[in-house]
Short mmCIF file of C-alpha atoms in Angstrom, two decimals:
data_model
loop_
_atom_site.label_atom_id
_atom_site.label_comp_id
_atom_site.label_asym_id
_atom_site.label_seq_id
_atom_site.Cartn_x
_atom_site.Cartn_y
_atom_site.Cartn_z
CA MET A 131 40.63 -38.19 -13.24
CA ASN A 132 43.56 -39.77 -15.03
CA ASN A 133 45.25 -36.37 -15.46
CA PHE A 134 45.71 -35.90 -11.71
CA VAL A 135 48.63 -37.80 -10.17
CA VAL A 136 49.39 -37.40 -6.48
CA GLY A 137 52.96 -37.61 -5.22
CA THR A 138 54.80 -36.98 -8.48
CA THR A 139 56.33 -33.83 -9.88
CA SER A 140 55.77 -34.68 -13.53
CA GLY A 141 52.02 -35.34 -13.28
CA GLY A 142 49.26 -33.08 -12.10
CA VAL A 143 46.57 -30.84 -13.47
CA ASP A 144 47.35 -28.49 -16.34
CA PHE A 145 46.35 -24.95 -15.32
CA SER A 146 47.89 -23.22 -18.35
CA GLY A 147 44.53 -22.45 -19.98
CA ILE A 148 42.99 -20.87 -16.88
CA SER A 149 43.01 -17.14 -16.25
CA LEU A 150 41.97 -15.71 -12.90
CA PRO A 151 39.78 -12.59 -12.67
CA PHE A 152 42.14 -11.03 -10.11
CA SER A 153 45.86 -10.57 -9.67
CA ALA A 154 48.01 -11.51 -6.71
CA GLY A 155 48.13 -7.87 -5.59
CA GLU A 156 44.35 -7.60 -5.60
CA LEU A 157 44.10 -10.81 -3.57
CA LEU A 158 46.58 -9.48 -1.02
CA ASN A 159 44.72 -6.18 -0.85
CA ALA A 160 41.44 -8.00 -0.21
CA ALA A 161 43.06 -10.05 2.57
CA VAL A 162 44.40 -6.93 4.26
CA ASP A 163 40.99 -5.25 3.97
CA LEU A 164 39.33 -8.30 5.53
CA LEU A 165 41.85 -8.24 8.35
CA GLY A 166 41.04 -4.57 8.89
CA VAL A 167 37.37 -5.45 9.34
CA VAL A 168 37.82 -8.59 11.46
CA GLY A 169 40.90 -7.49 13.43
CA PRO A 170 39.18 -5.26 15.99
CA PHE A 171 36.73 -8.04 16.87
CA VAL A 172 39.61 -10.46 17.38
CA LEU A 173 41.37 -7.96 19.64
CA LEU A 174 38.16 -7.41 21.60
CA GLY A 175 37.80 -11.15 22.13
CA LEU A 176 41.40 -11.43 23.31
CA ALA A 177 40.87 -8.52 25.71
CA VAL A 178 37.79 -10.17 27.19
CA VAL A 179 39.69 -13.42 27.71
CA PHE A 180 42.95 -12.03 29.10
CA ALA A 181 41.87 -8.90 31.03
CA PRO A 182 40.67 -10.79 34.15
CA LYS A 183 43.89 -12.81 34.23
CA LEU A 184 45.99 -9.67 33.93
CA ILE A 185 44.00 -7.88 36.63
CA SER A 186 44.37 -10.82 39.03
CA LEU A 187 48.11 -10.96 38.30
CA ILE A 188 48.51 -7.27 39.12
CA ARG A 189 46.43 -7.60 42.30
CA SER A 190 48.39 -10.63 43.52
CA ALA A 191 51.69 -8.86 42.83
CA ALA A 192 50.52 -5.78 44.72
CA ASN A 193 49.26 -7.88 47.64
CA SER A 194 52.49 -9.85 47.89
CA ARG A 195 54.52 -6.65 47.77
CA ASN A 196 52.39 -5.03 50.50
CA SER A 197 52.43 -8.12 52.72
CA GLY A 198 56.23 -8.28 52.48
CA ARG A 199 56.62 -4.78 53.96
CA ALA A 200 54.41 -5.37 56.98
#
C-alpha cells in the first residue's frame, strides 16, 4: 500500500508491466454495441414517461385555441 500516494503527481501505482487483453478501439466498439442493445429500451421508457405529458399539452393548447374563437 506504500506505492499508492493520493494527491501527488509523482506517486501512484506503476502500470507499466500490465497489458490489457483489448485495445481502446475494441472497448469503444463494445460500448457502442451495448448502447445499440440498451438504447431502444431507454427510448421506450422515455416515451412512456413523456407521452401523457405531451398529449395533455397538445389537448390544452387545442382547447385554449378553440375557446378563444368562440
